[in-house]
PDB file of C-alpha atoms in Angstrom:
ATOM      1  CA  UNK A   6       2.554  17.526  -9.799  1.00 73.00           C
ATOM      2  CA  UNK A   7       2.938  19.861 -12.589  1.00 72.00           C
ATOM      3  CA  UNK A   8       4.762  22.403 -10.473  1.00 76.00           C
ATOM      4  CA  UNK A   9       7.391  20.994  -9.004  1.00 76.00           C
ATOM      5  CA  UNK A  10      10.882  20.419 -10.272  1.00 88.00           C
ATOM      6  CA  UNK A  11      11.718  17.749 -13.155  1.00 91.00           C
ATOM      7  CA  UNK A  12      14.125  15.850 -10.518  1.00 93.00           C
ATOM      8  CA  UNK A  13      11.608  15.521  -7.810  1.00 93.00           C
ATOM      9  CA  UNK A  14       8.634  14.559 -10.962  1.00 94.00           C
ATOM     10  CA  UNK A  15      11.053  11.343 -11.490  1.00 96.00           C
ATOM     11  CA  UNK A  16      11.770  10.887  -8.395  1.00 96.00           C
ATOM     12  CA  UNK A  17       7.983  10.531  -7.520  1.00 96.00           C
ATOM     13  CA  UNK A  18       7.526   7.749 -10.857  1.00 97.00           C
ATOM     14  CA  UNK A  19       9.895   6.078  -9.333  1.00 98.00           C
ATOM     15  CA  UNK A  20       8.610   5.798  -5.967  1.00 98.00           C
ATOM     16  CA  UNK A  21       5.678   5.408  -7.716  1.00 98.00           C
ATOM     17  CA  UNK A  22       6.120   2.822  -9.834  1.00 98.00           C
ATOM     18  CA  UNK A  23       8.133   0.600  -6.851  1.00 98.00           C
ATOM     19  CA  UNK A  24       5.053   0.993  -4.770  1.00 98.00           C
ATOM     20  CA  UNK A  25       3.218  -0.521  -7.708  1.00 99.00           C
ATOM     21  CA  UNK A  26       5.548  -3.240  -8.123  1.00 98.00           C
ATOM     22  CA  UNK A  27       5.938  -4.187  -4.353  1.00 98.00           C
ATOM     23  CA  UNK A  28       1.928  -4.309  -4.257  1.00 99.00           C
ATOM     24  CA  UNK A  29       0.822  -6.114  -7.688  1.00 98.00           C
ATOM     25  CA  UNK A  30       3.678  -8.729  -7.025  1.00 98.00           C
ATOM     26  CA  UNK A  31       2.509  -9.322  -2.937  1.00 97.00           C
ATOM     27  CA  UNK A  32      -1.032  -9.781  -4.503  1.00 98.00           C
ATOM     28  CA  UNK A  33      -0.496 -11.992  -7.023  1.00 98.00           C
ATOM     29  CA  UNK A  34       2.158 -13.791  -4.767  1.00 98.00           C
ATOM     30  CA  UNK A  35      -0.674 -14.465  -2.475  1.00 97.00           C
ATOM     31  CA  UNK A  36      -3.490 -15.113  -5.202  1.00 97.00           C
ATOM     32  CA  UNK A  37      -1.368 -17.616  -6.949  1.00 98.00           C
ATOM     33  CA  UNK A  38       0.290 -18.928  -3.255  1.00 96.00           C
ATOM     34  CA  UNK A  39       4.253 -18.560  -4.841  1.00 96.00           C
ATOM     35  CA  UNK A  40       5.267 -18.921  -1.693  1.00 95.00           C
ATOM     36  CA  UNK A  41       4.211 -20.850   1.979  1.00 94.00           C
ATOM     37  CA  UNK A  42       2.189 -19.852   4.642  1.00 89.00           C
ATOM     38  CA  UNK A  43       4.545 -17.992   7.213  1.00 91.00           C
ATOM     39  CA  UNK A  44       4.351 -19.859  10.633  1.00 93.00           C
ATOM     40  CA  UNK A  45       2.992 -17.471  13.318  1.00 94.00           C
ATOM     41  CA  UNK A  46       3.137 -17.474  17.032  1.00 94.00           C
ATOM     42  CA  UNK A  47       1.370 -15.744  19.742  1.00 94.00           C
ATOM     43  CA  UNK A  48      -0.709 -12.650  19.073  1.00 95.00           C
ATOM     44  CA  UNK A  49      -0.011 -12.408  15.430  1.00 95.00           C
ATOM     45  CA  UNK A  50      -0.915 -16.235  15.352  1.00 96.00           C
ATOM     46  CA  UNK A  51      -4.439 -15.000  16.704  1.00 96.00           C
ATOM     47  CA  UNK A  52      -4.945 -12.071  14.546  1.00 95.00           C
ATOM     48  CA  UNK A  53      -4.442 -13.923  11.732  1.00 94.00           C
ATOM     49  CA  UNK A  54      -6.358 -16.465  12.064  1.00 95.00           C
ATOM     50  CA  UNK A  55      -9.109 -13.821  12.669  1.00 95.00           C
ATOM     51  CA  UNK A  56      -8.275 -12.608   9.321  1.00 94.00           C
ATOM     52  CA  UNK A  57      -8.426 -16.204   7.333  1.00 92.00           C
ATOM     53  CA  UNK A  58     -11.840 -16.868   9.566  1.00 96.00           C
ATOM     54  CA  UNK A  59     -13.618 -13.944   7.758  1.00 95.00           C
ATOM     55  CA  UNK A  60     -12.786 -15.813   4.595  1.00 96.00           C
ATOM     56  CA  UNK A  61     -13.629 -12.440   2.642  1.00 97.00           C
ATOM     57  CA  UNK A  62     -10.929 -10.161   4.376  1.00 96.00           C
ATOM     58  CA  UNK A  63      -7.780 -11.136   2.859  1.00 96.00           C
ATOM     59  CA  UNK A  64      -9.002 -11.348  -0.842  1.00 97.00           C
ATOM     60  CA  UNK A  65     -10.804  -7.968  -0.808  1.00 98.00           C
ATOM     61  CA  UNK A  66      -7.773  -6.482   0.797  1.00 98.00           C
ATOM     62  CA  UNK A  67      -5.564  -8.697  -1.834  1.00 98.00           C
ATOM     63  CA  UNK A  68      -7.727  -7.303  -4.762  1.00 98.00           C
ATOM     64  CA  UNK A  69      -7.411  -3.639  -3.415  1.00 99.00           C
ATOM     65  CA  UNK A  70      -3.472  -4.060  -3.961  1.00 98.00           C
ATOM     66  CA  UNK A  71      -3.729  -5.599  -7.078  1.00 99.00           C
ATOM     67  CA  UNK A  72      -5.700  -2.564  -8.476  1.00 99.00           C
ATOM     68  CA  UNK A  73      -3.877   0.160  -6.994  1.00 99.00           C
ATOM     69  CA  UNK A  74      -0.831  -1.362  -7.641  1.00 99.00           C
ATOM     70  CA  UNK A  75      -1.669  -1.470 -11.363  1.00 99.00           C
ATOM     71  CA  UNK A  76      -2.630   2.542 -10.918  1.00 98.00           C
ATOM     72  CA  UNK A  77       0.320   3.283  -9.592  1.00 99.00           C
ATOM     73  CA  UNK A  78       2.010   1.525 -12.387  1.00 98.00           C
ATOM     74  CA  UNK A  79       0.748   2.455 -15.358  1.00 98.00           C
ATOM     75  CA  UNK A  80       0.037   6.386 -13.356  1.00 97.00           C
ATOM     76  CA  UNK A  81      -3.458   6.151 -13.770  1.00 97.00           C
ATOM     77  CA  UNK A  82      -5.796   7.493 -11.076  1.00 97.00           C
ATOM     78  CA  UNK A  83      -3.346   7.579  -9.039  1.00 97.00           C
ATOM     79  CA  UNK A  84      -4.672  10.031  -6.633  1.00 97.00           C
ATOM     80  CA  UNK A  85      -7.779   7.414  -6.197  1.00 97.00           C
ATOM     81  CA  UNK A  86      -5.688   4.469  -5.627  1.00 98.00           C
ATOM     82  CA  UNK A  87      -3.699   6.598  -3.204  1.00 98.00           C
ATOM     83  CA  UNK A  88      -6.706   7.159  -1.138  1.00 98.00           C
ATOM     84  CA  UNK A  89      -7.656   3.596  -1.349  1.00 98.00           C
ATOM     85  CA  UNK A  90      -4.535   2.520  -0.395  1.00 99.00           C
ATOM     86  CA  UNK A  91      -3.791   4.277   2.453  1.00 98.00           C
ATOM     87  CA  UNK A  92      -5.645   2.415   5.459  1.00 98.00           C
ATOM     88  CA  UNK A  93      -3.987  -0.425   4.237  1.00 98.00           C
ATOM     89  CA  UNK A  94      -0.472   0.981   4.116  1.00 98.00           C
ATOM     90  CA  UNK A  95      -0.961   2.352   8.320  1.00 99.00           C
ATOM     91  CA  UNK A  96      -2.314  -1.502   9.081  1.00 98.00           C
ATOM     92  CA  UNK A  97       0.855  -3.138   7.323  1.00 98.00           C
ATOM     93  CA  UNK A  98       2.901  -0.562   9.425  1.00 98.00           C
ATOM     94  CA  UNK A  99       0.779  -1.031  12.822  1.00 98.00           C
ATOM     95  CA  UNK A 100       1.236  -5.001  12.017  1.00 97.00           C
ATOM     96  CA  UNK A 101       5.029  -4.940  11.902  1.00 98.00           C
ATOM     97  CA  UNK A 102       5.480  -2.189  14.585  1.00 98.00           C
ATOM     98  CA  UNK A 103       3.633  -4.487  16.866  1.00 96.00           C
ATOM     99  CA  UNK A 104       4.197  -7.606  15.943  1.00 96.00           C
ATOM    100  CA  UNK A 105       6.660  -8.362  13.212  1.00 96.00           C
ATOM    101  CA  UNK A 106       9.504  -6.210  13.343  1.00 97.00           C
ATOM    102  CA  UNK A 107      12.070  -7.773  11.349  1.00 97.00           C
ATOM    103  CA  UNK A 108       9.201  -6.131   8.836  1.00 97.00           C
ATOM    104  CA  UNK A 109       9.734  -2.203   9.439  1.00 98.00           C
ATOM    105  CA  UNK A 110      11.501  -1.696   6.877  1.00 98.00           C
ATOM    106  CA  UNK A 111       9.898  -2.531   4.089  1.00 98.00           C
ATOM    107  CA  UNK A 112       6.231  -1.042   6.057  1.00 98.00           C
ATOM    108  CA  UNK A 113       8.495   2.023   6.521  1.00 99.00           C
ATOM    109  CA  UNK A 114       8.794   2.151   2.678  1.00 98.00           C
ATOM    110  CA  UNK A 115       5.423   1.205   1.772  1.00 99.00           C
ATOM    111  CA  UNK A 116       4.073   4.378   4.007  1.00 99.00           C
ATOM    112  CA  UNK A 117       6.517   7.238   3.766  1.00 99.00           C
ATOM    113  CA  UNK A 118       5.825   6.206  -0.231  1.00 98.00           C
ATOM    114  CA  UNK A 119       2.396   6.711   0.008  1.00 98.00           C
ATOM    115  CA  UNK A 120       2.684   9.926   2.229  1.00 98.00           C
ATOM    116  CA  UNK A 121       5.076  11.334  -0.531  1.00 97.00           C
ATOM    117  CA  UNK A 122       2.447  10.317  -3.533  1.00 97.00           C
ATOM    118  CA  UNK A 123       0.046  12.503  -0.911  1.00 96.00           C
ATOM    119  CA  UNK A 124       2.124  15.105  -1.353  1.00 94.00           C
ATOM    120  CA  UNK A 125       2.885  15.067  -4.555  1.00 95.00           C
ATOM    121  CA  UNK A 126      -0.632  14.793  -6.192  1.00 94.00           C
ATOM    122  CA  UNK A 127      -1.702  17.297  -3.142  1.00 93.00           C
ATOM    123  CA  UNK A 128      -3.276  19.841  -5.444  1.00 93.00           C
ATOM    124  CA  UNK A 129      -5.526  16.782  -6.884  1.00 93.00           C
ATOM    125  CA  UNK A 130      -7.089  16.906  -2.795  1.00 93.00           C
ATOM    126  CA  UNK A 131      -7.959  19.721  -2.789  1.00 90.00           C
ATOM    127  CA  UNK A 132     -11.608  19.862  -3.494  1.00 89.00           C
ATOM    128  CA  UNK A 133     -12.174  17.451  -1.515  1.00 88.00           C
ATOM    129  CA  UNK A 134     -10.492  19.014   1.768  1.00 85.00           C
ATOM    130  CA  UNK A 135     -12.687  22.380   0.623  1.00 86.00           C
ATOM    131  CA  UNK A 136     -15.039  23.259   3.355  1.00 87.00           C
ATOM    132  CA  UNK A 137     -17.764  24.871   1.897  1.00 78.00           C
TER     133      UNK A 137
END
């Protein structure tokens, strides 16, 4: 990130750092159940209850969030969390392409944000994209 332009650097902390927020604040929103159980229907209905059978799912998925979004944060290992991060950012798009779409929006967000933090911290891949 160190050479690119000082507008673009802020811009990216503050993508950054609303990635962070959105994902510590859905974790601990879940952890600490701050709000109800949505009411599903149909395949969603099924998918999730898949996802609450396997008991561990959810709260190794929640933890994941809760870490990364503390990375991205307080901009520590960033590019680690980003790479962590990412599977789960194309699932929460996949879900609400598919199945909730009054949700795009805010999947949108969550990966176009982490494809810019890609970007962004692309020099940081580079070793491991080296074929040697």
């Amino acid at each position: 990130m160190e050479n690119l332009p000082k507008a673009y650097k802020i811009g990216v902390i503050v993508l950054r750092t609303l990635l962070g927020a959105l994902f510590s604040f859905a974790s601990l929103a879940y952890f600490f159940k701050l709000f109800p159980d949505p009411v599903f229907e149909g395949n969603i209905k099924v998918m999730m209850d898949g996802f609450d059978a396997a008991i561990y799912l959810l709260p190794i998925v929640k933890v994941l969030e809760l870490l990364c979004g503390i990375s991205f944060l307080s901009g520590r290992l960033v590019t680690l969390s980003n790479i962590i991060i990412f599977p789960i950012s194309v699932n929460i798009l996949m879900i609400h392409v598919f199945h909730l779409p009054e949700g795009i929006p805010t999947a949108a967000f969550i990966f176009v944000t982490n494809c810019i933090l890609f970007y962004a911290y692309r020099e940081n891949y580079k070793s491991l994209l080296k074929v040697k």
